[in-house]
Short mmCIF file of N, CA, C and O in Angstrom, two decimals:
data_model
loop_
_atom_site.label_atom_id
_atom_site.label_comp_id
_atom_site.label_asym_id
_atom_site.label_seq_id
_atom_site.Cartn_x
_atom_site.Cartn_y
_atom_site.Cartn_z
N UNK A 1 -41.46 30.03 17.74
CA UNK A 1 -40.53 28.94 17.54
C UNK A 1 -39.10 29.46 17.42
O UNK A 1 -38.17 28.91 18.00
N UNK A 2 -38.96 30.52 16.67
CA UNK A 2 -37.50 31.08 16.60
C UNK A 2 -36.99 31.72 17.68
O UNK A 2 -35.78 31.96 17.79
N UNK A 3 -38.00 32.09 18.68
CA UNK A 3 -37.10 32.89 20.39
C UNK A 3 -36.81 31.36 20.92
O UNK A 3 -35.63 31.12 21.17
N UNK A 4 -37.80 30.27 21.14
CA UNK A 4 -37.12 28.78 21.51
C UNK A 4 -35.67 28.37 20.66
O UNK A 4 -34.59 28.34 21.25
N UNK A 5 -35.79 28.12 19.52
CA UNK A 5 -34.36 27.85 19.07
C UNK A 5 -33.19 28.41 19.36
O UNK A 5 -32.17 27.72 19.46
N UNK A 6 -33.20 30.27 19.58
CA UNK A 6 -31.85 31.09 19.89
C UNK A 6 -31.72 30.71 21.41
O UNK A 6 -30.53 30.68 21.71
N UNK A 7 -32.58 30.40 22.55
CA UNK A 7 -32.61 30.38 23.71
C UNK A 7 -31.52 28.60 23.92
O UNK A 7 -30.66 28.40 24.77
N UNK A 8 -32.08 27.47 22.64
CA UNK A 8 -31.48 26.35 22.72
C UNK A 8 -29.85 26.78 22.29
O UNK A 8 -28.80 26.63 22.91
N UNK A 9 -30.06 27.19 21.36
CA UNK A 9 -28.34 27.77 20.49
C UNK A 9 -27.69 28.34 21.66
O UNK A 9 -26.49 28.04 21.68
N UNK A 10 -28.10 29.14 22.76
CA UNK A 10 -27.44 30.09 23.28
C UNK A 10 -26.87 29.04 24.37
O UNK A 10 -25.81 29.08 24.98
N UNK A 11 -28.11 27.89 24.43
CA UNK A 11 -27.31 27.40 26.37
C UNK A 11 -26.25 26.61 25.23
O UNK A 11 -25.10 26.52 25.66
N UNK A 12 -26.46 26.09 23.98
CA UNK A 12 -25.51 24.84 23.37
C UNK A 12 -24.11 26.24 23.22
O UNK A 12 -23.12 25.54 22.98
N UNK A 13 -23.79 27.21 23.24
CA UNK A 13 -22.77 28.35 23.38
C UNK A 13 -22.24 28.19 24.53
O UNK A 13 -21.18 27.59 24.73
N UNK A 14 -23.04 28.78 25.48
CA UNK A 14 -22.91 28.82 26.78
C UNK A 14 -22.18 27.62 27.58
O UNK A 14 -21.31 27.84 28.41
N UNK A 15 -22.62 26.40 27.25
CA UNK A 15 -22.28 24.78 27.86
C UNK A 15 -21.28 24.60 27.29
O UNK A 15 -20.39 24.22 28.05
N UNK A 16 -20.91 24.73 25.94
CA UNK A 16 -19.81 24.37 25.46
C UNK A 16 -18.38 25.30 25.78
O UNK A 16 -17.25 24.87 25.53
N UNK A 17 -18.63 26.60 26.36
CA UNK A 17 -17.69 27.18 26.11
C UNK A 17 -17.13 27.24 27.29
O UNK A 17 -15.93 27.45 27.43
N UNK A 18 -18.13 27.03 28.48
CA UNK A 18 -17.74 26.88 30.21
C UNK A 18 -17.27 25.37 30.11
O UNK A 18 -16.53 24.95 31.00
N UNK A 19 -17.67 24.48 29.00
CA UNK A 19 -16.90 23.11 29.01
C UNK A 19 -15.39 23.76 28.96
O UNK A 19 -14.47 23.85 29.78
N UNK A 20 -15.52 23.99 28.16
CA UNK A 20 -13.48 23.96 27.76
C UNK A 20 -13.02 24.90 28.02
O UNK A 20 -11.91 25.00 27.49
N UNK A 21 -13.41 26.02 28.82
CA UNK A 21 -12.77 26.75 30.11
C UNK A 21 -12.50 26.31 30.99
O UNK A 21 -11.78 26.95 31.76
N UNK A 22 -12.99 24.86 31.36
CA UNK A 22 -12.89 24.04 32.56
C UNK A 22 -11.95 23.42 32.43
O UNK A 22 -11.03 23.35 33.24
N UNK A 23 -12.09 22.53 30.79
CA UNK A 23 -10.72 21.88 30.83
C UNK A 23 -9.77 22.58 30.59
O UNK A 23 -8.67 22.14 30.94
N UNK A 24 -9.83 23.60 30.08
CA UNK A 24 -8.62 24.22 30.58
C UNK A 24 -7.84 24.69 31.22
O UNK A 24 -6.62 24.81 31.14
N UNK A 25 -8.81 25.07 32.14
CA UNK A 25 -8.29 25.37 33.58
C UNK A 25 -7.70 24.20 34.45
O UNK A 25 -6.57 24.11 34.93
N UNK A 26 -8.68 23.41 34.54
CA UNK A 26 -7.83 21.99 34.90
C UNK A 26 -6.59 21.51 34.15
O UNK A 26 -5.61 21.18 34.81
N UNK A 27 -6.56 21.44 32.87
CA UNK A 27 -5.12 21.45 32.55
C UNK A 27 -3.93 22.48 32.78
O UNK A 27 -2.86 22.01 33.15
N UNK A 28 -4.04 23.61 32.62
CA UNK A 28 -3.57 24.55 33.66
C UNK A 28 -2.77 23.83 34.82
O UNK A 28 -1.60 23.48 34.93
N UNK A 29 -3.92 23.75 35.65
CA UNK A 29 -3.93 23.51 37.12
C UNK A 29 -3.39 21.97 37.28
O UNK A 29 -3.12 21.66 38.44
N UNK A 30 -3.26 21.32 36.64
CA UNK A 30 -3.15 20.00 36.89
C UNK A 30 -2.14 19.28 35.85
O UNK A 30 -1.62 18.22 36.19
N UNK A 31 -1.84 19.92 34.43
CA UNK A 31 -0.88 19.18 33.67
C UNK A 31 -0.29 20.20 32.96
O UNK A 31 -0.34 19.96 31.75
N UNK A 32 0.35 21.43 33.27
CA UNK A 32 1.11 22.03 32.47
C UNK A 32 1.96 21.68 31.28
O UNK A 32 2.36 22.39 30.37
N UNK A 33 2.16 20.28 31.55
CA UNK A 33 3.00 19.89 30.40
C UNK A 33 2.19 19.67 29.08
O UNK A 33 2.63 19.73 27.93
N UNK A 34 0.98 19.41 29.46
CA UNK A 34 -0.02 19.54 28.22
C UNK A 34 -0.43 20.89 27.21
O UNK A 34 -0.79 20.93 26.04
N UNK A 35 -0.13 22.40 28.61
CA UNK A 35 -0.14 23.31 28.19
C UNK A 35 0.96 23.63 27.36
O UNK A 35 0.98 24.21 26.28
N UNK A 36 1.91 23.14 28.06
CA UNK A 36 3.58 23.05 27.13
C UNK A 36 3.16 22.57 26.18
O UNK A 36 2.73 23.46 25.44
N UNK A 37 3.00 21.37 25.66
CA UNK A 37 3.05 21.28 24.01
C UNK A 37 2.02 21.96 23.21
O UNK A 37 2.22 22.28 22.04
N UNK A 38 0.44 22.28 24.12
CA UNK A 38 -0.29 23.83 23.24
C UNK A 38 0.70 24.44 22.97
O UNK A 38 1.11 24.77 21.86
N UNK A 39 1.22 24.67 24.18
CA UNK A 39 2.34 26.49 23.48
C UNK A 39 3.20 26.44 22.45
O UNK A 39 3.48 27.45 21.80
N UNK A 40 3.90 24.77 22.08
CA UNK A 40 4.67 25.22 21.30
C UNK A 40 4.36 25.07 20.52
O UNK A 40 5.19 25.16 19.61
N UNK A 41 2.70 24.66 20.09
CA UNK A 41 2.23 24.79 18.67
C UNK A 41 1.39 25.99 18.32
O UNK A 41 1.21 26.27 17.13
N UNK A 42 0.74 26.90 19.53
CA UNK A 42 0.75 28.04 18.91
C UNK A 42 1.58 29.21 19.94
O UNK A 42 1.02 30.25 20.28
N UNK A 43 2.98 28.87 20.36
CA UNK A 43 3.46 30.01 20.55
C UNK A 43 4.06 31.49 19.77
O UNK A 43 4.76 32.37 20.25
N UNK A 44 3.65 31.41 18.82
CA UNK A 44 3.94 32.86 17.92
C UNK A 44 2.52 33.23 18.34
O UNK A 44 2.71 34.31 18.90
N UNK A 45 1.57 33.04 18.40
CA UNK A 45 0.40 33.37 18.64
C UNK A 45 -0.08 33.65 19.57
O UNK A 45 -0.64 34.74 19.46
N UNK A 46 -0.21 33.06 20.84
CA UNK A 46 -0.89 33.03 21.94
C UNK A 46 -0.02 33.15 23.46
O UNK A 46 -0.36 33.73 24.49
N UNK A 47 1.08 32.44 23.21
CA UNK A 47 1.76 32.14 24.86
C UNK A 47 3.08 32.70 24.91
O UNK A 47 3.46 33.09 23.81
N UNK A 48 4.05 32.89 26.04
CA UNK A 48 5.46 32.92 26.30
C UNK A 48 5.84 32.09 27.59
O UNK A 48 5.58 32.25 28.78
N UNK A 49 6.61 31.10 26.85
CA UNK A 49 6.48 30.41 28.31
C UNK A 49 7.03 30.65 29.60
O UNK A 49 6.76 29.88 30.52
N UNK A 50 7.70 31.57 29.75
CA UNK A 50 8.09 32.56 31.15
C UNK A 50 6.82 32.81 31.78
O UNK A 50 6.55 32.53 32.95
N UNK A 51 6.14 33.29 31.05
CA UNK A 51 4.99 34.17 31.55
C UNK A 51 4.22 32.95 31.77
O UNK A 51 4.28 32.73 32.97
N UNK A 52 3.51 32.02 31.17
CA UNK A 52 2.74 30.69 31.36
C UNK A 52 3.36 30.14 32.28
O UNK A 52 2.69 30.16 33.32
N UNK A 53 4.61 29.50 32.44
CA UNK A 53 5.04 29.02 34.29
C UNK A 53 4.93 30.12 35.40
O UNK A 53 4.50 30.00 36.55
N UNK A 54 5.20 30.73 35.05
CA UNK A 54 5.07 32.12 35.85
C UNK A 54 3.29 32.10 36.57
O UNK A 54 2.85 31.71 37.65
N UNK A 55 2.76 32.62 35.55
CA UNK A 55 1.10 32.22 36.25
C UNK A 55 0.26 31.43 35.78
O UNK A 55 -0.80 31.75 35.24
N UNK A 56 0.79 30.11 35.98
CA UNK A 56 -0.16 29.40 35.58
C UNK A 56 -1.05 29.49 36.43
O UNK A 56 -2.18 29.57 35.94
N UNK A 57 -0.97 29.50 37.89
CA UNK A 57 -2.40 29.22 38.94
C UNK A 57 -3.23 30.68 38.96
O UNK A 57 -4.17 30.78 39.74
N UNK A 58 -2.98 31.51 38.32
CA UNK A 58 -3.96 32.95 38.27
C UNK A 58 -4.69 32.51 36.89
O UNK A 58 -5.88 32.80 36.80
N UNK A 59 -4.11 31.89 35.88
CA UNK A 59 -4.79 31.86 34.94
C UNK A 59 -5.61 30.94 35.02
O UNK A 59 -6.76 31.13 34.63
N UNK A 60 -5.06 29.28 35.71
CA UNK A 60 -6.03 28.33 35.80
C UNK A 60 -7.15 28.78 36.33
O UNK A 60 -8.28 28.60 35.86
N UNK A 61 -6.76 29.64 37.78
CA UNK A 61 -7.83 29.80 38.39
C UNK A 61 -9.35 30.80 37.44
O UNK A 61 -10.54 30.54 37.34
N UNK A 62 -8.69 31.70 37.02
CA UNK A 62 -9.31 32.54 36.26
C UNK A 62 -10.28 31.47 34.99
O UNK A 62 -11.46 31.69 34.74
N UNK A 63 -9.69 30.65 34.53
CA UNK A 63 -10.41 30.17 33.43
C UNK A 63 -11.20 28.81 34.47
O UNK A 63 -11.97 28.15 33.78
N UNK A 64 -11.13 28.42 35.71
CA UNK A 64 -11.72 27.26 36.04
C UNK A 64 -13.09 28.35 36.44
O UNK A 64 -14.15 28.02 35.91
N UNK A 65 -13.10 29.66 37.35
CA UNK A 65 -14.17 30.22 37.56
C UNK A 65 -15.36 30.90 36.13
O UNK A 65 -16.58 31.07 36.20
N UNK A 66 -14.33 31.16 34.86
CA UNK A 66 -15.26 31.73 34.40
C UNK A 66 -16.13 30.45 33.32
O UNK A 66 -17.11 30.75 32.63
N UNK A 67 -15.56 29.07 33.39
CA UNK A 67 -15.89 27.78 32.74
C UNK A 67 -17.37 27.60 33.91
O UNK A 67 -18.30 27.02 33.35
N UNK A 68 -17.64 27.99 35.27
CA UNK A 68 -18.32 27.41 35.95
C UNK A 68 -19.36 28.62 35.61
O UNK A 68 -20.47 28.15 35.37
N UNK A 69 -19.33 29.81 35.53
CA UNK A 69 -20.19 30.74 35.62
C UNK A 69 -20.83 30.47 34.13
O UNK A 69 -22.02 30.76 34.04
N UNK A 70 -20.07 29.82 32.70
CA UNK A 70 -20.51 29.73 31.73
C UNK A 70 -21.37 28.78 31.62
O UNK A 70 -22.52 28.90 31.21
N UNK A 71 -20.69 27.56 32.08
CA UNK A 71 -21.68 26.40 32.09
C UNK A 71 -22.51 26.58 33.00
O UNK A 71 -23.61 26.02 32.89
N UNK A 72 -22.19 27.53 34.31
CA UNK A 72 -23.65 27.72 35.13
C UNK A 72 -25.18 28.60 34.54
O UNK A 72 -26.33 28.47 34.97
N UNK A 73 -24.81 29.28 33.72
CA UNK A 73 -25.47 30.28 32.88
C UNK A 73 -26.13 29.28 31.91
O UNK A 73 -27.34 29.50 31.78
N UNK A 74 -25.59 28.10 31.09
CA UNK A 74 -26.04 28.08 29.82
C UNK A 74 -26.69 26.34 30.38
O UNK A 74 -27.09 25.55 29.53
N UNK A 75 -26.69 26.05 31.59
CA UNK A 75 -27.52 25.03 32.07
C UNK A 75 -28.45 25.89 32.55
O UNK A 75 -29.33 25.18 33.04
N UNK A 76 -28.77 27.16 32.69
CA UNK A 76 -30.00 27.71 33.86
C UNK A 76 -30.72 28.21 32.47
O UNK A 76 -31.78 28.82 32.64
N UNK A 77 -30.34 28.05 31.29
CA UNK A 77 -31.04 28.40 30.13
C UNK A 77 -31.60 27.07 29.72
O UNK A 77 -32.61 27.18 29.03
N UNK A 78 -31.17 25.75 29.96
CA UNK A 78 -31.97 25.34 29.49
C UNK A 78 -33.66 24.44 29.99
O UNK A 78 -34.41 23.66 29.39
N UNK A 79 -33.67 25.14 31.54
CA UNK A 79 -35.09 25.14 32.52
C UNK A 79 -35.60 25.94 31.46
O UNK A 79 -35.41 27.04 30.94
N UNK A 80 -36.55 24.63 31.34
CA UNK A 80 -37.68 25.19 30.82
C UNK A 80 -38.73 26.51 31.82
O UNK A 80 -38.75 26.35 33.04
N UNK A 81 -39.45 27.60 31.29
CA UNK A 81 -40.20 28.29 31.85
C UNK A 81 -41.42 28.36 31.66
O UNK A 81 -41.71 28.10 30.49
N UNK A 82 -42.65 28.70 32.58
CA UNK A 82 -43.99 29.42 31.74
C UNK A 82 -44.02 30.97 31.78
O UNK A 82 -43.86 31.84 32.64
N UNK A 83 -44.37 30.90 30.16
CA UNK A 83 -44.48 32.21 29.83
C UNK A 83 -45.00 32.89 30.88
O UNK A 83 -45.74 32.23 31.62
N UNK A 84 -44.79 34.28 31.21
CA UNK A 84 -45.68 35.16 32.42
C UNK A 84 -46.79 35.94 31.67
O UNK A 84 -46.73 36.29 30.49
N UNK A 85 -47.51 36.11 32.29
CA UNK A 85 -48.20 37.00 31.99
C UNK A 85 -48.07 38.35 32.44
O UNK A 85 -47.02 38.54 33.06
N UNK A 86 -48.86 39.40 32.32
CA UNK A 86 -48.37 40.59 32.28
C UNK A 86 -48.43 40.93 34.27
O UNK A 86 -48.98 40.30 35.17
N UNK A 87 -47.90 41.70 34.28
CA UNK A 87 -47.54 42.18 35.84
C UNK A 87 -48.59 42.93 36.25
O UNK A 87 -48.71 44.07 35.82
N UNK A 88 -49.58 42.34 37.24
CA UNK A 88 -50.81 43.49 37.35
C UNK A 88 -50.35 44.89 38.35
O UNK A 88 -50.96 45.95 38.29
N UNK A 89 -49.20 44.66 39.22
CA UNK A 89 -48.55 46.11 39.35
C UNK A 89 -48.18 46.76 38.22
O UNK A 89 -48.39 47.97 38.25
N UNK A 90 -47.66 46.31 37.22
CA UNK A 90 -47.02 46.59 36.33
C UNK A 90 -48.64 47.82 35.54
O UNK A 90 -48.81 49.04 35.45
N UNK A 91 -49.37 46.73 35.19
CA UNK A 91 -50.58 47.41 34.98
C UNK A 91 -51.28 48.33 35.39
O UNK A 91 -51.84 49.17 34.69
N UNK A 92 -51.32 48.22 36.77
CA UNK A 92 -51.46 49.12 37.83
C UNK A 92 -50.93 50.94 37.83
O UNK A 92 -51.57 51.98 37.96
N UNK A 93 -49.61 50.65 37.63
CA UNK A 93 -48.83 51.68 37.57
C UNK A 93 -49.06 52.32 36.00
O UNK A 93 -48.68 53.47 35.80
N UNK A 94 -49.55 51.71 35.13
CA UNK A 94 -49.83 52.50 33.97
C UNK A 94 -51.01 53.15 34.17
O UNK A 94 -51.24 54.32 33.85
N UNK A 95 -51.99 52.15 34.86
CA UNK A 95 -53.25 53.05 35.02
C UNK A 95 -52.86 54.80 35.38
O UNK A 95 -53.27 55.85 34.88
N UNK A 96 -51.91 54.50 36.42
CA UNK A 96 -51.99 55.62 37.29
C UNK A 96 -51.31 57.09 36.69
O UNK A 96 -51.56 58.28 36.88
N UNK A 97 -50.43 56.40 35.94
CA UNK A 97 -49.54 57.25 35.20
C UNK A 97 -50.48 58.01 33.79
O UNK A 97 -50.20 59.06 33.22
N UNK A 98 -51.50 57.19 33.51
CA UNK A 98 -52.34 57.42 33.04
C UNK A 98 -53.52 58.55 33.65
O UNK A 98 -54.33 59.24 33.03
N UNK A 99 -53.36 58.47 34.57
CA UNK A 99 -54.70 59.63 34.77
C UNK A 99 -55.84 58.82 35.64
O UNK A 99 -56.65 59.31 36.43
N UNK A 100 -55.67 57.58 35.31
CA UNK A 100 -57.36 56.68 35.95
C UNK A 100 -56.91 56.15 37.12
O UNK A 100 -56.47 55.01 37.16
N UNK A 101 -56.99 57.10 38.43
CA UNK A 101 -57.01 56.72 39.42
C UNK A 101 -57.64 55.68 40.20
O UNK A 101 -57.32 54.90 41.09
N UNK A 102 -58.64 55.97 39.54
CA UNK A 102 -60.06 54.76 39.99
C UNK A 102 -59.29 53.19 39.90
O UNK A 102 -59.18 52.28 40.72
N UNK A 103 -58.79 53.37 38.33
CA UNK A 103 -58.86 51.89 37.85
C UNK A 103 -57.48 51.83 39.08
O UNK A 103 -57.74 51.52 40.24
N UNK A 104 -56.43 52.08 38.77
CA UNK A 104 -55.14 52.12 39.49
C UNK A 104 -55.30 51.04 41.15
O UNK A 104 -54.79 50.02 41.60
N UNK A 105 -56.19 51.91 41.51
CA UNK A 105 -56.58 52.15 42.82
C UNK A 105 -57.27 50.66 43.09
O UNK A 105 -57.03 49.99 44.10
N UNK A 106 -58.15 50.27 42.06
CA UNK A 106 -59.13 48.99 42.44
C UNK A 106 -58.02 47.96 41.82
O UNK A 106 -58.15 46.85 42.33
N UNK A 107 -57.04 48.02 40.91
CA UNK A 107 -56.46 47.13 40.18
C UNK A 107 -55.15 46.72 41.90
O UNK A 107 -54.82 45.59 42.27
N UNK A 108 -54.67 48.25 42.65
CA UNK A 108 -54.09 47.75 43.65
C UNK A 108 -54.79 46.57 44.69
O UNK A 108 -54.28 45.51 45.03
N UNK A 109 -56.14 47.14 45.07
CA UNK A 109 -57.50 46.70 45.80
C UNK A 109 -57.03 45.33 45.68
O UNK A 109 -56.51 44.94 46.73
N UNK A 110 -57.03 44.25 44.50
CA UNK A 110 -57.66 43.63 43.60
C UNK A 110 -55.84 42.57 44.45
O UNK A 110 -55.69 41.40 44.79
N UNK A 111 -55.01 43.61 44.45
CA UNK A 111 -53.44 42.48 44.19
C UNK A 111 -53.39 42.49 46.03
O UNK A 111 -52.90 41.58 46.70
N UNK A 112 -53.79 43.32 46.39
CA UNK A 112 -53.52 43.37 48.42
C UNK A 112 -54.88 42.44 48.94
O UNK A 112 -54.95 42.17 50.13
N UNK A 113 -56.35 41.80 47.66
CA UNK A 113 -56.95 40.48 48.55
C UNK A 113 -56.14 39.75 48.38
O UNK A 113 -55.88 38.95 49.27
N UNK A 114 -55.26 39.74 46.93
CA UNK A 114 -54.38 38.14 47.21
C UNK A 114 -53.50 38.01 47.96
O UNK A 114 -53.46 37.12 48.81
N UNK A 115 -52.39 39.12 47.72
CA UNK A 115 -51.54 39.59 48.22
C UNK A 115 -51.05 40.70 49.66
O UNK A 115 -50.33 41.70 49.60
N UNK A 116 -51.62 40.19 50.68
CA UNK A 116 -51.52 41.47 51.47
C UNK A 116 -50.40 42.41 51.93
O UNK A 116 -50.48 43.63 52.09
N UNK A 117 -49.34 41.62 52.12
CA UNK A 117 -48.22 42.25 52.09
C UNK A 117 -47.35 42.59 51.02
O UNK A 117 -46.12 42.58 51.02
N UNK A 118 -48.34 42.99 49.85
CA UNK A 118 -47.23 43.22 48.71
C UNK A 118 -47.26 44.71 48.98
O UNK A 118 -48.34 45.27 49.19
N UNK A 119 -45.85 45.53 48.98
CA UNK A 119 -45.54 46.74 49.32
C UNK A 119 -45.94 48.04 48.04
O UNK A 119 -46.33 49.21 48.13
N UNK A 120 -45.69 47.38 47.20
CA UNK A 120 -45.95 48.03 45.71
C UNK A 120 -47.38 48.16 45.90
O UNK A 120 -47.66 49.30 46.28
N UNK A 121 -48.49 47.32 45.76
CA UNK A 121 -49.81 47.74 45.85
C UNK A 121 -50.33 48.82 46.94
O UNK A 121 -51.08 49.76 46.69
N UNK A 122 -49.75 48.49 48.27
CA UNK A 122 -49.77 49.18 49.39
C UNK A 122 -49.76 50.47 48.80
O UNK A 122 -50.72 51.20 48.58
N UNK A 123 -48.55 50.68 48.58
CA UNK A 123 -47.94 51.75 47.86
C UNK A 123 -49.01 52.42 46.70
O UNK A 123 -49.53 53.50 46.97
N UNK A 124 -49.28 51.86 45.59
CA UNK A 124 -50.14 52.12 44.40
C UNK A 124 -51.50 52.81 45.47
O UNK A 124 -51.81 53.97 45.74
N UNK A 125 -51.89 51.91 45.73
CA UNK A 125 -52.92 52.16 46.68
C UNK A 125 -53.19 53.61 46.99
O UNK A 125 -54.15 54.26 46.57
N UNK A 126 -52.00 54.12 47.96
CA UNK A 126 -52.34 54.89 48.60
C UNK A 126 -52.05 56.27 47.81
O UNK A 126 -52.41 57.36 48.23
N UNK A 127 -51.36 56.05 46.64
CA UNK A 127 -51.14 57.34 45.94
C UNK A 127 -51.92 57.66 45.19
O UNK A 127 -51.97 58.77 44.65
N UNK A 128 -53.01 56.33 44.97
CA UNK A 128 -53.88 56.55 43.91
C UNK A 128 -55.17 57.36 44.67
O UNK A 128 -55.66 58.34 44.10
N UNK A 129 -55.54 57.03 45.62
CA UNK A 129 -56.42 57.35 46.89
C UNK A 129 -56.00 58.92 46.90
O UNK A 129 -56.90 59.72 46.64
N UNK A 130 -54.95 59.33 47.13
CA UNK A 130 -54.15 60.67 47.22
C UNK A 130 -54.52 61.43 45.90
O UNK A 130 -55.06 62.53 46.04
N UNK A 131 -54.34 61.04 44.85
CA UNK A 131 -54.30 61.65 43.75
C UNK A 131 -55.48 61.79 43.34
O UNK A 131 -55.74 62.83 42.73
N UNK A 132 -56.42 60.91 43.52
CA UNK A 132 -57.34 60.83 43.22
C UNK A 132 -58.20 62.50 44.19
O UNK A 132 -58.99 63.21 43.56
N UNK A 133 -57.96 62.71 45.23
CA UNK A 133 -58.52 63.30 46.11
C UNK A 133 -57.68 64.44 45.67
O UNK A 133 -58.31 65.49 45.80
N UNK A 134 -56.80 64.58 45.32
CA UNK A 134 -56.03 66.08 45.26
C UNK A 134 -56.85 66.95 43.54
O UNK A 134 -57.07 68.12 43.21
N UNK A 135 -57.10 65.40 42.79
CA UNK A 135 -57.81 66.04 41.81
C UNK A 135 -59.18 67.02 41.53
O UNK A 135 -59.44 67.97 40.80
N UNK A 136 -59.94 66.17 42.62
CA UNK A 136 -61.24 66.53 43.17
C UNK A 136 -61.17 67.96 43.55
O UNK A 136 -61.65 68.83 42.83
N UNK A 137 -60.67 68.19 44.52
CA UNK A 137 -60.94 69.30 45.24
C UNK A 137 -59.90 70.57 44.34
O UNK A 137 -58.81 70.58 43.77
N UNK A 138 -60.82 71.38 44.60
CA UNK A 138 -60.56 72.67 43.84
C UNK A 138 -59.35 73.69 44.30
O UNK A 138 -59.11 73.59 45.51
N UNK A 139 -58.56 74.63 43.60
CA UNK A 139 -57.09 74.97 43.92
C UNK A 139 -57.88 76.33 44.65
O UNK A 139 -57.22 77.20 45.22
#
């Protein structure tokens, strides 16, 4: 329950903060004079207005792209998913790293009936077949 809640907290971060990068950027881009009276309430702080007429369209632009990548991020958080289960290459490759060629080898077997063109099993496959045979035979 608590990895669901930080995942909700994170897109309600995420959405909110590409919100008002947006409007800001659009104000920027579209009503400077709105930015004008921000500035002169926190210009000791934040702005100079030389520099703010100066670039406003690098900055709008800058804050309209990173408002879209935020809110694009913290809407793709909130698709729901199904949990995965474990990666039988994934599994696969421990076998092998493990020593049990056999298993390795049938666990590849097992992902190239479903899967025939998966390259990784291909792969698993044939090293396990290899290894397996290099063990066997005597130095």
């Amino acid at each position: 329950m608590s990895g669901y809640f930080e995942v909700i907290m994170e897109s309600i971060v995420k959405i909110l903060l590409g919100l008002s990068l947006m409007g800001l950027s659009l104000a920027y881009l579209y009503r400077p004079s709105l930015i004008l009276r921000l500035n002169a309430w926190v210009r000791v702080f934040l702005f100079n207005d030389a520099y703010l007429l100066h670039h406003r369209r690098r900055w709008g632009l800058l804050a309209f792209l990173a408002g879209i990548l935020f809110l694009y991020s913290g809407l793709l958080n909130t698709i729901p998913r199904a949990p995965s289960g474990p990666d039988p290459v994934e599994s696969g490759y421990s076998a092998f790293y493990a020593g049990r060629f056999d298993d390795s080898a049938a666990i590849a077997d097992q992902i190239l009936q479903g899967e025939p063109g998966n390259r990784h099993a291909e792969f698993l496959l044939r090293v396990s077949r290899l290894f397996k045979l290099k063990t066997k035979s005597p130095r």
